[in-house]
PDB file of C-alpha atoms in Angstrom:
ATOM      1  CA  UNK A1150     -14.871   2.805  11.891  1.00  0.00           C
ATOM      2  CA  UNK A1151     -12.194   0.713  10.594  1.00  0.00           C
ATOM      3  CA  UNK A1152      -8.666   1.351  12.076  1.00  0.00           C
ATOM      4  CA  UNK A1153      -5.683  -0.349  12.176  1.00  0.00           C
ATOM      5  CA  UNK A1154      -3.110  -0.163  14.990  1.00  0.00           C
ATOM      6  CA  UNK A1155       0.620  -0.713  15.111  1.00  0.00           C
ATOM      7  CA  UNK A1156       3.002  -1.035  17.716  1.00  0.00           C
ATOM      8  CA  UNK A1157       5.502   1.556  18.337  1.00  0.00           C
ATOM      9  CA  UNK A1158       9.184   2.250  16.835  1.00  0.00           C
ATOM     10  CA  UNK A1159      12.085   0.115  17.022  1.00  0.00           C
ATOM     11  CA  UNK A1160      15.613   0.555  17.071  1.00  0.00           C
ATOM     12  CA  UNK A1161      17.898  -2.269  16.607  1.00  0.00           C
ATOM     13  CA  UNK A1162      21.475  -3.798  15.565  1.00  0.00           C
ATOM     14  CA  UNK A1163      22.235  -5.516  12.818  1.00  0.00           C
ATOM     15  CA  UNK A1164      21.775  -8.967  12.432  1.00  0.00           C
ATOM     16  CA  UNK A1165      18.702  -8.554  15.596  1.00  0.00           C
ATOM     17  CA  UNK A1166      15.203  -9.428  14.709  1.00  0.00           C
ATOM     18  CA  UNK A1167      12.224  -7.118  15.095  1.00  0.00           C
ATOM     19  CA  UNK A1168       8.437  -7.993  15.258  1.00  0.00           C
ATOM     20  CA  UNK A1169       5.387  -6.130  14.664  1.00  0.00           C
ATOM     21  CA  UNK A1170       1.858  -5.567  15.432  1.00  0.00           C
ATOM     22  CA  UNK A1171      -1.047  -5.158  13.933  1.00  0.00           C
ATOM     23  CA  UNK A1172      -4.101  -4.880  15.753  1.00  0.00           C
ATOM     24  CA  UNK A1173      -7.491  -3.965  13.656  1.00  0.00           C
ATOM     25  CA  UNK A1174     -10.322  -2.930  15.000  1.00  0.00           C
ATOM     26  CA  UNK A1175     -14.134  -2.031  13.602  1.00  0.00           C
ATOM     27  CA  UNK A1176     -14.513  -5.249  11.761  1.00  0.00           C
ATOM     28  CA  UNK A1177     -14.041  -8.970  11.632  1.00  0.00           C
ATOM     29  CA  UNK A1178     -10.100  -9.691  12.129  1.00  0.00           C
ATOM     30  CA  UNK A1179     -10.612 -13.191  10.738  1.00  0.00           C
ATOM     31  CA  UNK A1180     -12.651 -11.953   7.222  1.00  0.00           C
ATOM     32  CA  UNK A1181      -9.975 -10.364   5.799  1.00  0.00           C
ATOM     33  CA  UNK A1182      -6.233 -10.867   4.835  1.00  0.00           C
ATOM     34  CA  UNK A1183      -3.527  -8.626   6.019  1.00  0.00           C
ATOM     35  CA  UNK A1184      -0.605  -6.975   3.696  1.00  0.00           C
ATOM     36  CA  UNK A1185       2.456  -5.891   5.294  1.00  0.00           C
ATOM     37  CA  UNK A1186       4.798  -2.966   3.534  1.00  0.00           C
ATOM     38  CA  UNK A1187       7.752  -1.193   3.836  1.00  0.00           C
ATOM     39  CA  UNK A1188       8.737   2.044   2.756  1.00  0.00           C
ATOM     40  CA  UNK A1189      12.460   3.193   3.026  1.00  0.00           C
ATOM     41  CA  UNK A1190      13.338   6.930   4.185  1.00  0.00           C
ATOM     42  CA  UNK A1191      11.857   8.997   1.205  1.00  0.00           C
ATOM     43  CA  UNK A1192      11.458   5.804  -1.246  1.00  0.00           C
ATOM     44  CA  UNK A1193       8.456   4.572  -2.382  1.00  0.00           C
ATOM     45  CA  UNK A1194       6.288   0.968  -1.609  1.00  0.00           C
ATOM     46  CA  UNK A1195       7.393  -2.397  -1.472  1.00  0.00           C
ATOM     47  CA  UNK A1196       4.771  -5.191  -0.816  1.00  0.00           C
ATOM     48  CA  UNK A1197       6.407  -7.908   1.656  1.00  0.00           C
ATOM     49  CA  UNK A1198       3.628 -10.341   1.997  1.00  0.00           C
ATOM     50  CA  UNK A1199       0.401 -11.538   3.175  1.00  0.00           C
ATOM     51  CA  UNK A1200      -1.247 -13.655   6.011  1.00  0.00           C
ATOM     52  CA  UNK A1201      -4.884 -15.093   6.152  1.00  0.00           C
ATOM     53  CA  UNK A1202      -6.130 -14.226   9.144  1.00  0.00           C
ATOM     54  CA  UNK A1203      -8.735 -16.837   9.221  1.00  0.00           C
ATOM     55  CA  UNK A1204      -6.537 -19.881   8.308  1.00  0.00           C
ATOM     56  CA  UNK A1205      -2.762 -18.526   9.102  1.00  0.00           C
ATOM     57  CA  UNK A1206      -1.798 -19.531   5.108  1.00  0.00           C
ATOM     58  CA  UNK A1207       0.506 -17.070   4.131  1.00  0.00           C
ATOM     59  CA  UNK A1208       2.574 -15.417   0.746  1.00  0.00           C
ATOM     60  CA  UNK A1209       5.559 -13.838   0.688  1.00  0.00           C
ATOM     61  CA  UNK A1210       7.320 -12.065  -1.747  1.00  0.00           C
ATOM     62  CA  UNK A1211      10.521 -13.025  -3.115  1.00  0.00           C
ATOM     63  CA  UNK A1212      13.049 -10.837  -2.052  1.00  0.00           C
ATOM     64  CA  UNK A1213      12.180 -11.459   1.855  1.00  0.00           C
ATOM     65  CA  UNK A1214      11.585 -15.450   2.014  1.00  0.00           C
ATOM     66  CA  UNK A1215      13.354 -16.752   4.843  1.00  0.00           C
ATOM     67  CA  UNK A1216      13.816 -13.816   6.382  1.00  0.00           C
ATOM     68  CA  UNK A1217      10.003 -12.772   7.088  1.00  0.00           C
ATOM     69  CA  UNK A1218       7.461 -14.544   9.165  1.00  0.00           C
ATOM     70  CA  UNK A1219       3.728 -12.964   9.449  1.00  0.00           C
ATOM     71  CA  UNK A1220       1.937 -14.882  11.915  1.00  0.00           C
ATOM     72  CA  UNK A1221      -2.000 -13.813  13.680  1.00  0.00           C
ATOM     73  CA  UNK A1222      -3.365 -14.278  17.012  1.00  0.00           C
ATOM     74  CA  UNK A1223      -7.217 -15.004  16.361  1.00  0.00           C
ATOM     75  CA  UNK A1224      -7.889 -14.691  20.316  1.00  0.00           C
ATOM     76  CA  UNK A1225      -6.816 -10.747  20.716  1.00  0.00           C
ATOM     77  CA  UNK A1226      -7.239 -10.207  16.715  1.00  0.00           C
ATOM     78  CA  UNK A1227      -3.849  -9.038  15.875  1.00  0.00           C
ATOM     79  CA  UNK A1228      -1.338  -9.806  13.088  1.00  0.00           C
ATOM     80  CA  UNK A1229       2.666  -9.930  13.376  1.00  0.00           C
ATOM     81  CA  UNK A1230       5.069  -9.791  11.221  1.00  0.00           C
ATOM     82  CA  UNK A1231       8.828 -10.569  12.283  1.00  0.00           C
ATOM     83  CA  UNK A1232      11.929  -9.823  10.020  1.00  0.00           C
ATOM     84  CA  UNK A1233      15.024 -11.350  11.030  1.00  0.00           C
ATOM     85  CA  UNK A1234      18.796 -10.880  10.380  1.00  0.00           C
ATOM     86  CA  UNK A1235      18.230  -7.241  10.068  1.00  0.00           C
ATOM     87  CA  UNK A1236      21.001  -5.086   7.940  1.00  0.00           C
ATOM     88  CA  UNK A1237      21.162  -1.375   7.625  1.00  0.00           C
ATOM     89  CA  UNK A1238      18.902  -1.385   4.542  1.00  0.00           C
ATOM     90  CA  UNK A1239      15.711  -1.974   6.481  1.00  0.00           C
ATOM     91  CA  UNK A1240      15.631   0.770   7.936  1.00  0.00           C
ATOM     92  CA  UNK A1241      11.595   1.783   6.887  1.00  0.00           C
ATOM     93  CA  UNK A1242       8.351   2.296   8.005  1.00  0.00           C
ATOM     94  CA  UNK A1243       6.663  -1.071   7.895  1.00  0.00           C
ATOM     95  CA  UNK A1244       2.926  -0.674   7.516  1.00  0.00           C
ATOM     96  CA  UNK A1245      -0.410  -3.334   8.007  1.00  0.00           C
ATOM     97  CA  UNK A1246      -2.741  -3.104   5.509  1.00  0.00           C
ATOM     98  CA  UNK A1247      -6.314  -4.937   4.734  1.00  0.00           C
ATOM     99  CA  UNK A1248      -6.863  -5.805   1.600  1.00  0.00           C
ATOM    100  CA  UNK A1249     -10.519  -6.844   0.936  1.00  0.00           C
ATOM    101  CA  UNK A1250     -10.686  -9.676  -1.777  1.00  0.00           C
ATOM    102  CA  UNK A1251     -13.453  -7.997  -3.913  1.00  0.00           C
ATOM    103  CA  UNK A1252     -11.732  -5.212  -4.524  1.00  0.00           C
ATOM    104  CA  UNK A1253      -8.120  -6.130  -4.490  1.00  0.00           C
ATOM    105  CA  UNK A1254      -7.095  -2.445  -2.964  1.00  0.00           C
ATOM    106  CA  UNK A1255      -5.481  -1.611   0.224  1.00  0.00           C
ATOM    107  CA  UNK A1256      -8.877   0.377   1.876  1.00  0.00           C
ATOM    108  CA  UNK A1257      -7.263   0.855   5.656  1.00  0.00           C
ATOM    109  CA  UNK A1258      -3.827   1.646   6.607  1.00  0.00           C
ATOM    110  CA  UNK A1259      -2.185   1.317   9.613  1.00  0.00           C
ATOM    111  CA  UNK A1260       0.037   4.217  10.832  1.00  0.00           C
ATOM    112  CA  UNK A1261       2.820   2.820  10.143  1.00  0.00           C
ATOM    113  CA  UNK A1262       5.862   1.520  12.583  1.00  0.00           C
ATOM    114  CA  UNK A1263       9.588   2.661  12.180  1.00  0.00           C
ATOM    115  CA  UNK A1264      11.917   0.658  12.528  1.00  0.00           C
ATOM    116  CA  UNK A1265      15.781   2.053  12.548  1.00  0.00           C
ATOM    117  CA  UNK A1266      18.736  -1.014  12.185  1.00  0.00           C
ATOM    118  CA  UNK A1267      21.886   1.198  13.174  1.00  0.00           C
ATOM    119  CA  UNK A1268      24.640  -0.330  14.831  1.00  0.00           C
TER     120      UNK A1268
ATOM    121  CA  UNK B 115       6.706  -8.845 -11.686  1.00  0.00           C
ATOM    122  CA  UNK B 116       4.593  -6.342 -13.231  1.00  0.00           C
ATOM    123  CA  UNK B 117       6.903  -3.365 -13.574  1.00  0.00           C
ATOM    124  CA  UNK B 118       4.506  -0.092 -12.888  1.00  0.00           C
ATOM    125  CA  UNK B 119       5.843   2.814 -14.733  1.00  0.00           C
ATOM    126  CA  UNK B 120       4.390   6.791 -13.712  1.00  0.00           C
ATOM    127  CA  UNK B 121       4.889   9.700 -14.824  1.00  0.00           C
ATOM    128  CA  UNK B 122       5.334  12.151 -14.257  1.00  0.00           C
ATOM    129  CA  UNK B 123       7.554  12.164 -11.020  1.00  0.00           C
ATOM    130  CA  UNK B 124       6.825  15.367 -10.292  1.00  0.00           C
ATOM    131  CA  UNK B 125       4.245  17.537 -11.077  1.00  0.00           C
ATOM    132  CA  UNK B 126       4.041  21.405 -10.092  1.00  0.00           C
ATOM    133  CA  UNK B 127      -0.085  22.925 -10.493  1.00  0.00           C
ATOM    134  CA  UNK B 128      -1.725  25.759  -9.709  1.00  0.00           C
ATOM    135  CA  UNK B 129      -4.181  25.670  -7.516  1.00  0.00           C
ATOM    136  CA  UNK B 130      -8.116  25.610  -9.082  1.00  0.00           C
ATOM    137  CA  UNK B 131      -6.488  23.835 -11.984  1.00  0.00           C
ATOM    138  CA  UNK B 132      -6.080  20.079 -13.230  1.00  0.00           C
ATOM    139  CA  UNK B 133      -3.658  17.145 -13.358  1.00  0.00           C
ATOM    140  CA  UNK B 134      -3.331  14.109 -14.612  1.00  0.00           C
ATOM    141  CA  UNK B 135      -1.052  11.085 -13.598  1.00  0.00           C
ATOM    142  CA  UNK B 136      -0.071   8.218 -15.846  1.00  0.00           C
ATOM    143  CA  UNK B 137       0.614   4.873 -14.918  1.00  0.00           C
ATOM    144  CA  UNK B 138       2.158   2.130 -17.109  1.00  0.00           C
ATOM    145  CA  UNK B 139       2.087  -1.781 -16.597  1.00  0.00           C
ATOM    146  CA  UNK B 140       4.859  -3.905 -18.113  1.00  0.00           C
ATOM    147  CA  UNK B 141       2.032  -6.298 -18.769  1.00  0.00           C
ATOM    148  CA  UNK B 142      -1.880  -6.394 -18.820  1.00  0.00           C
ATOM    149  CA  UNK B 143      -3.563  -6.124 -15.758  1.00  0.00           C
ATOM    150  CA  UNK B 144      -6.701  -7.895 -17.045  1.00  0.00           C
ATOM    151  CA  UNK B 145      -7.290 -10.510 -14.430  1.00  0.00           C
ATOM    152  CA  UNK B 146      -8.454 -14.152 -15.159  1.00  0.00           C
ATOM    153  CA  UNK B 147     -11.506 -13.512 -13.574  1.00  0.00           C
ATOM    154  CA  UNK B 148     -12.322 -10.314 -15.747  1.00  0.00           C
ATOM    155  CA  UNK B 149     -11.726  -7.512 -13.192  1.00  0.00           C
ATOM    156  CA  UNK B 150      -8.696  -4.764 -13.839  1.00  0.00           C
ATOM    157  CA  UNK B 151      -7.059  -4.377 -10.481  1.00  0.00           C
ATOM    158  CA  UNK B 152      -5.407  -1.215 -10.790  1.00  0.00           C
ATOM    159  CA  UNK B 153      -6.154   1.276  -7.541  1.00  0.00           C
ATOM    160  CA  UNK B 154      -4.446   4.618  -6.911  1.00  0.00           C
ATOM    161  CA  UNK B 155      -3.470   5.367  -3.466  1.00  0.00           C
ATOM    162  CA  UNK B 156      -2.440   9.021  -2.375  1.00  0.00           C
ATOM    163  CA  UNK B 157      -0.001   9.493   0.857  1.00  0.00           C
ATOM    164  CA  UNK B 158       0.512  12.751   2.268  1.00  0.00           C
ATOM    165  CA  UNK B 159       3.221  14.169   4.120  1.00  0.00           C
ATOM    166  CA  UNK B 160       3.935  12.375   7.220  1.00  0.00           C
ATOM    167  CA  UNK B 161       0.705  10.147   6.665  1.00  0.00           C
ATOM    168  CA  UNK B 162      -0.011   6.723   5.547  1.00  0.00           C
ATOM    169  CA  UNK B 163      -1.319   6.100   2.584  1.00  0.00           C
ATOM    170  CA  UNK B 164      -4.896   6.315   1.470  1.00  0.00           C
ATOM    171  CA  UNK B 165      -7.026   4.682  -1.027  1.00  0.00           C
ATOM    172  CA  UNK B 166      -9.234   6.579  -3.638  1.00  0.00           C
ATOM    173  CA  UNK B 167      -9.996   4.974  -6.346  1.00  0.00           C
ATOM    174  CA  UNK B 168     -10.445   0.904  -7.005  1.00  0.00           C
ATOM    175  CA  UNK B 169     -10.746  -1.402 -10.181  1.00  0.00           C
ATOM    176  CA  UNK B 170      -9.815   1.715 -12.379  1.00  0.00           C
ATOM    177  CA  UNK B 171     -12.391   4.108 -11.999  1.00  0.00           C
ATOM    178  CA  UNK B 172     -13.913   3.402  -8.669  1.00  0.00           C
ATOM    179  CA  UNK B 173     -13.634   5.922  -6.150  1.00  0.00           C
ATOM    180  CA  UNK B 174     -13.482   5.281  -2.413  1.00  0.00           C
ATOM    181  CA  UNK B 175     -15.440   5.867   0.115  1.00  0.00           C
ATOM    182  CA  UNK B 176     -15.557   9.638   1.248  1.00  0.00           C
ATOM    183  CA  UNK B 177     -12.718  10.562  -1.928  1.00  0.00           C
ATOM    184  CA  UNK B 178     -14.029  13.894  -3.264  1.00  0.00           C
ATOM    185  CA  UNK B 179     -15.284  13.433  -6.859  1.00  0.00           C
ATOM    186  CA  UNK B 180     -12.710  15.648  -8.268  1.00  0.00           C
ATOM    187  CA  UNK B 181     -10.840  12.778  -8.175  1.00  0.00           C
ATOM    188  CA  UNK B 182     -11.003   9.976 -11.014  1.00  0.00           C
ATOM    189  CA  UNK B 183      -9.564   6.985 -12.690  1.00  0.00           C
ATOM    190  CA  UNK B 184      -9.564   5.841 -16.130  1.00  0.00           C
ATOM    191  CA  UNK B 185      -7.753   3.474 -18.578  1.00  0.00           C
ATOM    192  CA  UNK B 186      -7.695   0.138 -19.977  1.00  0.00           C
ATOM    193  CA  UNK B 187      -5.083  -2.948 -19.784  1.00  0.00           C
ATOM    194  CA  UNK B 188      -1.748  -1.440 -19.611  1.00  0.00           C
ATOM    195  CA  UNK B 189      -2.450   2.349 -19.798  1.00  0.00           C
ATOM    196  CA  UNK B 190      -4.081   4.220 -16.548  1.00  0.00           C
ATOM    197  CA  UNK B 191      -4.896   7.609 -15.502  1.00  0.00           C
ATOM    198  CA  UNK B 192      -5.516   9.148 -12.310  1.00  0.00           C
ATOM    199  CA  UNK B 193      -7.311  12.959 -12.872  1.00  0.00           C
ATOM    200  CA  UNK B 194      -7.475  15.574 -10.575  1.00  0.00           C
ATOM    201  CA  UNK B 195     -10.429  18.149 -11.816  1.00  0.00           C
ATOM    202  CA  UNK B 196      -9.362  20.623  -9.838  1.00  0.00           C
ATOM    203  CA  UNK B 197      -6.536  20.521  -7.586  1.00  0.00           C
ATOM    204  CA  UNK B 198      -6.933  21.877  -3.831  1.00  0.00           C
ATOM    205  CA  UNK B 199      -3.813  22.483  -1.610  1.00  0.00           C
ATOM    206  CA  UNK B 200      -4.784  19.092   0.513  1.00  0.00           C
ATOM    207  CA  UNK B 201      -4.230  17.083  -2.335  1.00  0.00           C
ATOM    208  CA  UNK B 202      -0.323  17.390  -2.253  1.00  0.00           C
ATOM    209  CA  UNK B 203       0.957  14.322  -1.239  1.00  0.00           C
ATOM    210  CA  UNK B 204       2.924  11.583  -3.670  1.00  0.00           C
ATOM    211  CA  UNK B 205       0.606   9.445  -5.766  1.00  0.00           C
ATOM    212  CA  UNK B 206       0.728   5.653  -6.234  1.00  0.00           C
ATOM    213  CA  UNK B 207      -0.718   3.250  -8.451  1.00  0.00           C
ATOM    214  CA  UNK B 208      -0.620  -0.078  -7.723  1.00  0.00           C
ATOM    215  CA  UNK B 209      -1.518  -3.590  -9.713  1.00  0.00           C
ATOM    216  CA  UNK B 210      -2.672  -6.217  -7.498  1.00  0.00           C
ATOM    217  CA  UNK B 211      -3.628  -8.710 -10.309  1.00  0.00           C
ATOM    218  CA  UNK B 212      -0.775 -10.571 -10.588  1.00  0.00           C
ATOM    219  CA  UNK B 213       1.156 -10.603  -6.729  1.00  0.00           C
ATOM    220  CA  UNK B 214       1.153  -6.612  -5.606  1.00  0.00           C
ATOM    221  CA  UNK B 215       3.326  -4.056  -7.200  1.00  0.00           C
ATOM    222  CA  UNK B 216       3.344  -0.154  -6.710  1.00  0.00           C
ATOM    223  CA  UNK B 217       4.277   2.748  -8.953  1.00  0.00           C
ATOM    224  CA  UNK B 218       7.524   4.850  -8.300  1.00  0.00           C
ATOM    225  CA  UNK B 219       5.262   7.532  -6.952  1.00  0.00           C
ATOM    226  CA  UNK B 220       4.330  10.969  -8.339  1.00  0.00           C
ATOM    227  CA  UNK B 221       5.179  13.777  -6.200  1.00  0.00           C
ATOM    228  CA  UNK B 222       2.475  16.481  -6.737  1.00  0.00           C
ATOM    229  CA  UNK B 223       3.143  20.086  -5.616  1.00  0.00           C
ATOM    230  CA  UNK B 224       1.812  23.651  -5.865  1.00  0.00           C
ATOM    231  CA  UNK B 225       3.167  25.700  -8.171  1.00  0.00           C
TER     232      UNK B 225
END
Protein backbone atom coordinates (compact mmCIF):
# COMPACT_ATOMS: atom_id res chain seq x y z
CA UNK A 1 0.00 0.00 0.00
CA UNK A 2 0.90 3.51 -0.26
CA UNK A 3 3.00 4.95 2.67
CA UNK A 4 4.94 7.74 3.18
CA UNK A 5 8.00 7.93 5.46
CA UNK A 6 9.65 10.77 7.31
CA UNK A 7 12.73 11.16 9.04
CA UNK A 8 12.83 11.53 12.67
CA UNK A 9 12.57 14.72 15.12
CA UNK A 10 14.76 17.59 15.27
CA UNK A 11 15.80 19.91 17.75
CA UNK A 12 17.59 22.98 16.86
CA UNK A 13 18.73 26.76 17.64
CA UNK A 14 17.62 29.56 16.21
CA UNK A 15 18.83 30.87 13.20
CA UNK A 16 20.10 26.73 12.31
CA UNK A 17 18.60 25.07 9.34
CA UNK A 18 16.76 21.76 9.39
CA UNK A 19 16.01 19.32 6.46
CA UNK A 20 13.57 16.69 5.93
CA UNK A 21 12.69 13.49 4.39
CA UNK A 22 10.29 12.08 2.64
CA UNK A 23 10.56 8.75 1.38
CA UNK A 24 7.25 7.12 -0.39
CA UNK A 25 6.85 3.90 -1.03
CA UNK A 26 3.97 1.58 -2.93
CA UNK A 27 3.92 3.67 -6.01
CA UNK A 28 5.79 5.62 -8.62
CA UNK A 29 7.90 8.47 -6.69
CA UNK A 30 8.30 10.34 -9.98
CA UNK A 31 4.17 10.33 -10.97
CA UNK A 32 3.19 12.38 -8.42
CA UNK A 33 3.95 15.82 -6.75
CA UNK A 34 4.75 16.17 -3.14
CA UNK A 35 3.10 18.88 -0.58
CA UNK A 36 4.91 19.73 2.43
CA UNK A 37 2.89 21.18 5.74
CA UNK A 38 3.30 22.40 8.95
CA UNK A 39 1.20 22.37 11.82
CA UNK A 40 2.15 24.41 15.01
CA UNK A 41 1.57 22.84 18.65
CA UNK A 42 -2.33 22.59 18.74
CA UNK A 43 -2.89 25.00 15.54
CA UNK A 44 -4.25 23.99 12.55
CA UNK A 45 -2.63 23.50 8.62
CA UNK A 46 -0.51 25.61 6.72
CA UNK A 47 0.47 24.52 3.12
CA UNK A 48 4.34 25.44 2.52
CA UNK A 49 4.83 24.26 -0.96
CA UNK A 50 5.24 21.78 -3.59
CA UNK A 51 7.97 19.89 -5.64
CA UNK A 52 7.52 17.80 -8.92
CA UNK A 53 9.08 14.87 -8.39
CA UNK A 54 9.50 14.04 -11.96
CA UNK A 55 11.01 17.40 -13.16
CA UNK A 56 12.29 19.10 -9.67
CA UNK A 57 9.90 22.44 -10.68
CA UNK A 58 8.73 23.62 -7.59
CA UNK A 59 5.92 26.31 -5.76
CA UNK A 60 6.14 27.83 -2.75
CA UNK A 61 3.94 29.72 -0.82
CA UNK A 62 4.41 33.18 0.10
CA UNK A 63 5.08 33.49 3.53
CA UNK A 64 8.22 30.94 3.32
CA UNK A 65 10.07 32.08 -0.08
CA UNK A 66 13.59 32.31 0.56
CA UNK A 67 13.56 30.56 3.42
CA UNK A 68 12.30 27.00 2.06
CA UNK A 69 13.95 24.74 -0.42
CA UNK A 70 12.12 21.25 -1.40
CA UNK A 71 14.41 19.38 -3.45
CA UNK A 72 13.95 15.13 -4.65
CA UNK A 73 16.38 12.48 -5.15
CA UNK A 74 14.87 10.38 -8.17
CA UNK A 75 17.67 7.55 -7.53
CA UNK A 76 16.45 6.46 -3.76
CA UNK A 77 12.83 8.17 -4.42
CA UNK A 78 12.76 10.59 -1.64
CA UNK A 79 11.76 14.27 -1.29
CA UNK A 80 13.44 17.03 1.10
CA UNK A 81 12.47 19.91 2.22
CA UNK A 82 15.00 22.33 4.11
CA UNK A 83 13.90 25.51 6.09
CA UNK A 84 16.52 27.80 7.00
CA UNK A 85 17.07 30.68 9.51
CA UNK A 86 14.86 28.94 11.90
CA UNK A 87 13.07 31.22 14.80
CA UNK A 88 11.07 29.97 17.69
CA UNK A 89 7.82 30.08 15.69
CA UNK A 90 8.56 26.95 13.70
CA UNK A 91 8.37 24.94 16.06
CA UNK A 92 5.64 22.21 14.19
CA UNK A 93 5.16 19.05 12.85
CA UNK A 94 6.12 19.29 9.22
CA UNK A 95 4.33 16.66 7.19
CA UNK A 96 4.86 15.10 3.22
CA UNK A 97 1.94 14.73 1.48
CA UNK A 98 0.97 13.36 -2.25
CA UNK A 99 -1.32 15.08 -3.89
CA UNK A 100 -2.61 13.26 -7.04
CA UNK A 101 -3.48 15.83 -9.87
CA UNK A 102 -6.97 14.34 -10.69
CA UNK A 103 -8.21 14.76 -7.63
CA UNK A 104 -6.49 17.72 -6.14
CA UNK A 105 -6.69 16.07 -2.38
CA UNK A 106 -3.98 15.10 -0.11
CA UNK A 107 -4.79 10.91 -0.29
CA UNK A 108 -1.43 9.76 1.82
CA UNK A 109 0.14 11.36 4.70
CA UNK A 110 3.28 10.99 6.06
CA UNK A 111 3.63 10.70 9.88
CA UNK A 112 4.71 13.66 10.35
CA UNK A 113 8.36 15.02 11.68
CA UNK A 114 8.77 17.45 14.73
CA UNK A 115 10.82 19.75 14.67
CA UNK A 116 11.50 21.94 18.08
CA UNK A 117 13.72 25.53 17.43
CA UNK A 118 14.53 26.32 21.24
CA UNK A 119 17.56 28.00 22.07
CA UNK B 1 -5.82 33.51 -0.74
CA UNK B 2 -9.01 31.82 -0.41
CA UNK B 3 -9.93 32.43 3.21
CA UNK B 4 -11.79 28.97 4.42
CA UNK B 5 -14.22 29.76 7.09
CA UNK B 6 -15.83 26.49 9.48
CA UNK B 7 -17.96 26.27 11.80
CA UNK B 8 -18.54 25.25 14.07
CA UNK B 9 -15.18 25.03 16.08
CA UNK B 10 -16.40 22.77 18.26
CA UNK B 11 -18.97 20.46 18.21
CA UNK B 12 -20.13 18.15 21.26
CA UNK B 13 -22.62 14.79 19.86
CA UNK B 14 -23.93 12.00 21.21
CA UNK B 15 -22.97 9.04 20.10
CA UNK B 16 -25.56 7.12 17.36
CA UNK B 17 -26.47 10.65 16.38
CA UNK B 18 -25.51 13.20 13.48
CA UNK B 19 -23.35 16.22 12.66
CA UNK B 20 -22.77 18.42 10.27
CA UNK B 21 -19.70 20.74 9.52
CA UNK B 22 -19.78 23.89 7.45
CA UNK B 23 -17.18 25.25 5.48
CA UNK B 24 -17.07 28.72 3.85
CA UNK B 25 -14.79 30.01 0.90
CA UNK B 26 -14.02 33.73 0.63
CA UNK B 27 -14.36 33.06 -3.05
CA UNK B 28 -15.71 30.32 -5.50
CA UNK B 29 -13.97 27.29 -5.69
CA UNK B 30 -15.23 26.49 -9.21
CA UNK B 31 -12.06 25.69 -11.05
CA UNK B 32 -11.28 26.77 -14.70
CA UNK B 33 -11.38 23.43 -15.73
CA UNK B 34 -14.96 22.74 -14.21
CA UNK B 35 -14.06 20.57 -11.17
CA UNK B 36 -14.86 21.97 -7.35
CA UNK B 37 -11.78 21.10 -5.38
CA UNK B 38 -12.99 21.15 -2.01
CA UNK B 39 -11.85 17.76 0.12
CA UNK B 40 -12.37 17.25 3.86
CA UNK B 41 -9.63 15.71 5.73
CA UNK B 42 -10.17 14.32 9.39
CA UNK B 43 -6.96 14.07 11.89
CA UNK B 44 -7.23 12.30 14.99
CA UNK B 45 -5.49 12.61 18.10
CA UNK B 46 -1.88 12.14 17.78
CA UNK B 47 -2.37 11.05 14.00
CA UNK B 48 -1.85 12.59 10.70
CA UNK B 49 -4.38 13.56 8.83
CA UNK B 50 -6.62 11.53 6.60
CA UNK B 51 -8.57 12.08 3.55
CA UNK B 52 -12.35 11.17 3.14
CA UNK B 53 -14.01 12.80 0.89
CA UNK B 54 -12.72 14.54 -2.65
CA UNK B 55 -14.26 17.06 -5.25
CA UNK B 56 -17.22 17.66 -2.74
CA UNK B 57 -18.96 14.61 -2.38
CA UNK B 58 -16.47 11.94 -3.16
CA UNK B 59 -15.57 9.69 -0.54
CA UNK B 60 -12.21 7.97 -0.18
CA UNK B 61 -11.14 4.91 -0.39
CA UNK B 62 -12.10 2.63 2.67
CA UNK B 63 -14.11 6.06 4.45
CA UNK B 64 -17.26 4.48 5.95
CA UNK B 65 -20.36 5.79 4.10
CA UNK B 66 -21.67 7.50 7.08
CA UNK B 67 -19.56 9.98 6.02
CA UNK B 68 -20.54 12.62 3.18
CA UNK B 69 -19.93 15.83 1.41
CA UNK B 70 -22.14 18.23 -0.18
CA UNK B 71 -22.33 21.88 -1.41
CA UNK B 72 -21.82 24.09 -4.22
CA UNK B 73 -19.26 27.13 -4.98
CA UNK B 74 -18.70 28.80 -1.77
CA UNK B 75 -20.93 26.83 0.68
CA UNK B 76 -19.79 23.07 1.80
CA UNK B 77 -20.88 20.49 4.13
CA UNK B 78 -19.28 17.62 5.60
CA UNK B 79 -22.20 15.07 7.33
CA UNK B 80 -21.68 12.58 9.71
CA UNK B 81 -24.94 10.09 9.66
CA UNK B 82 -24.18 8.72 12.61
CA UNK B 83 -21.35 9.53 14.70
CA UNK B 84 -19.13 6.58 16.27
CA UNK B 85 -16.56 7.32 19.08
CA UNK B 86 -13.54 6.85 16.31
CA UNK B 87 -14.67 9.67 14.52
CA UNK B 88 -13.40 12.30 17.14
CA UNK B 89 -10.65 13.92 15.75
CA UNK B 90 -10.59 17.83 14.34
CA UNK B 91 -12.04 18.23 10.86
CA UNK B 92 -10.54 20.15 7.92
CA UNK B 93 -11.66 21.35 4.74
CA UNK B 94 -9.42 22.40 2.39
CA UNK B 95 -9.63 24.32 -1.26
CA UNK B 96 -6.98 23.34 -3.53
CA UNK B 97 -8.36 25.27 -6.60
CA UNK B 98 -6.69 28.24 -6.37
CA UNK B 99 -2.91 27.48 -4.44
CA UNK B 100 -3.94 25.19 -1.14
CA UNK B 101 -5.71 26.58 1.82
CA UNK B 102 -7.20 24.70 4.93
CA UNK B 103 -10.09 25.43 7.27
CA UNK B 104 -9.46 26.52 10.99
CA UNK B 105 -10.46 23.03 11.96
CA UNK B 106 -13.56 21.71 13.76
CA UNK B 107 -12.91 19.96 16.87
CA UNK B 108 -15.59 17.20 17.21
CA UNK B 109 -16.21 15.55 20.62
CA UNK B 110 -18.59 13.26 22.51
CA UNK B 111 -20.97 14.67 24.43
Amino acid sequence: QVQLVQSGAEVKKPGASVKVSCKPSGYTFTDYYMHWMRQAPGEGLEWMGWINSNSGGTNYAQKFQGRVTMTRDTSISTAYMELTELRSDDTAVYYCARNPAAIRAFDCWGQGTLVTVSS
Amino acid sequence: DIVMTQTPLSSPVTLGQPASISCRSSQSLVHSDGNTYLSWLQQRPGQPPRLLIYKISNRFSGVPDRFSGSGAGTDFTLKISRVEAEDVGVYYCTQATQSYTFGQGTQLEIK
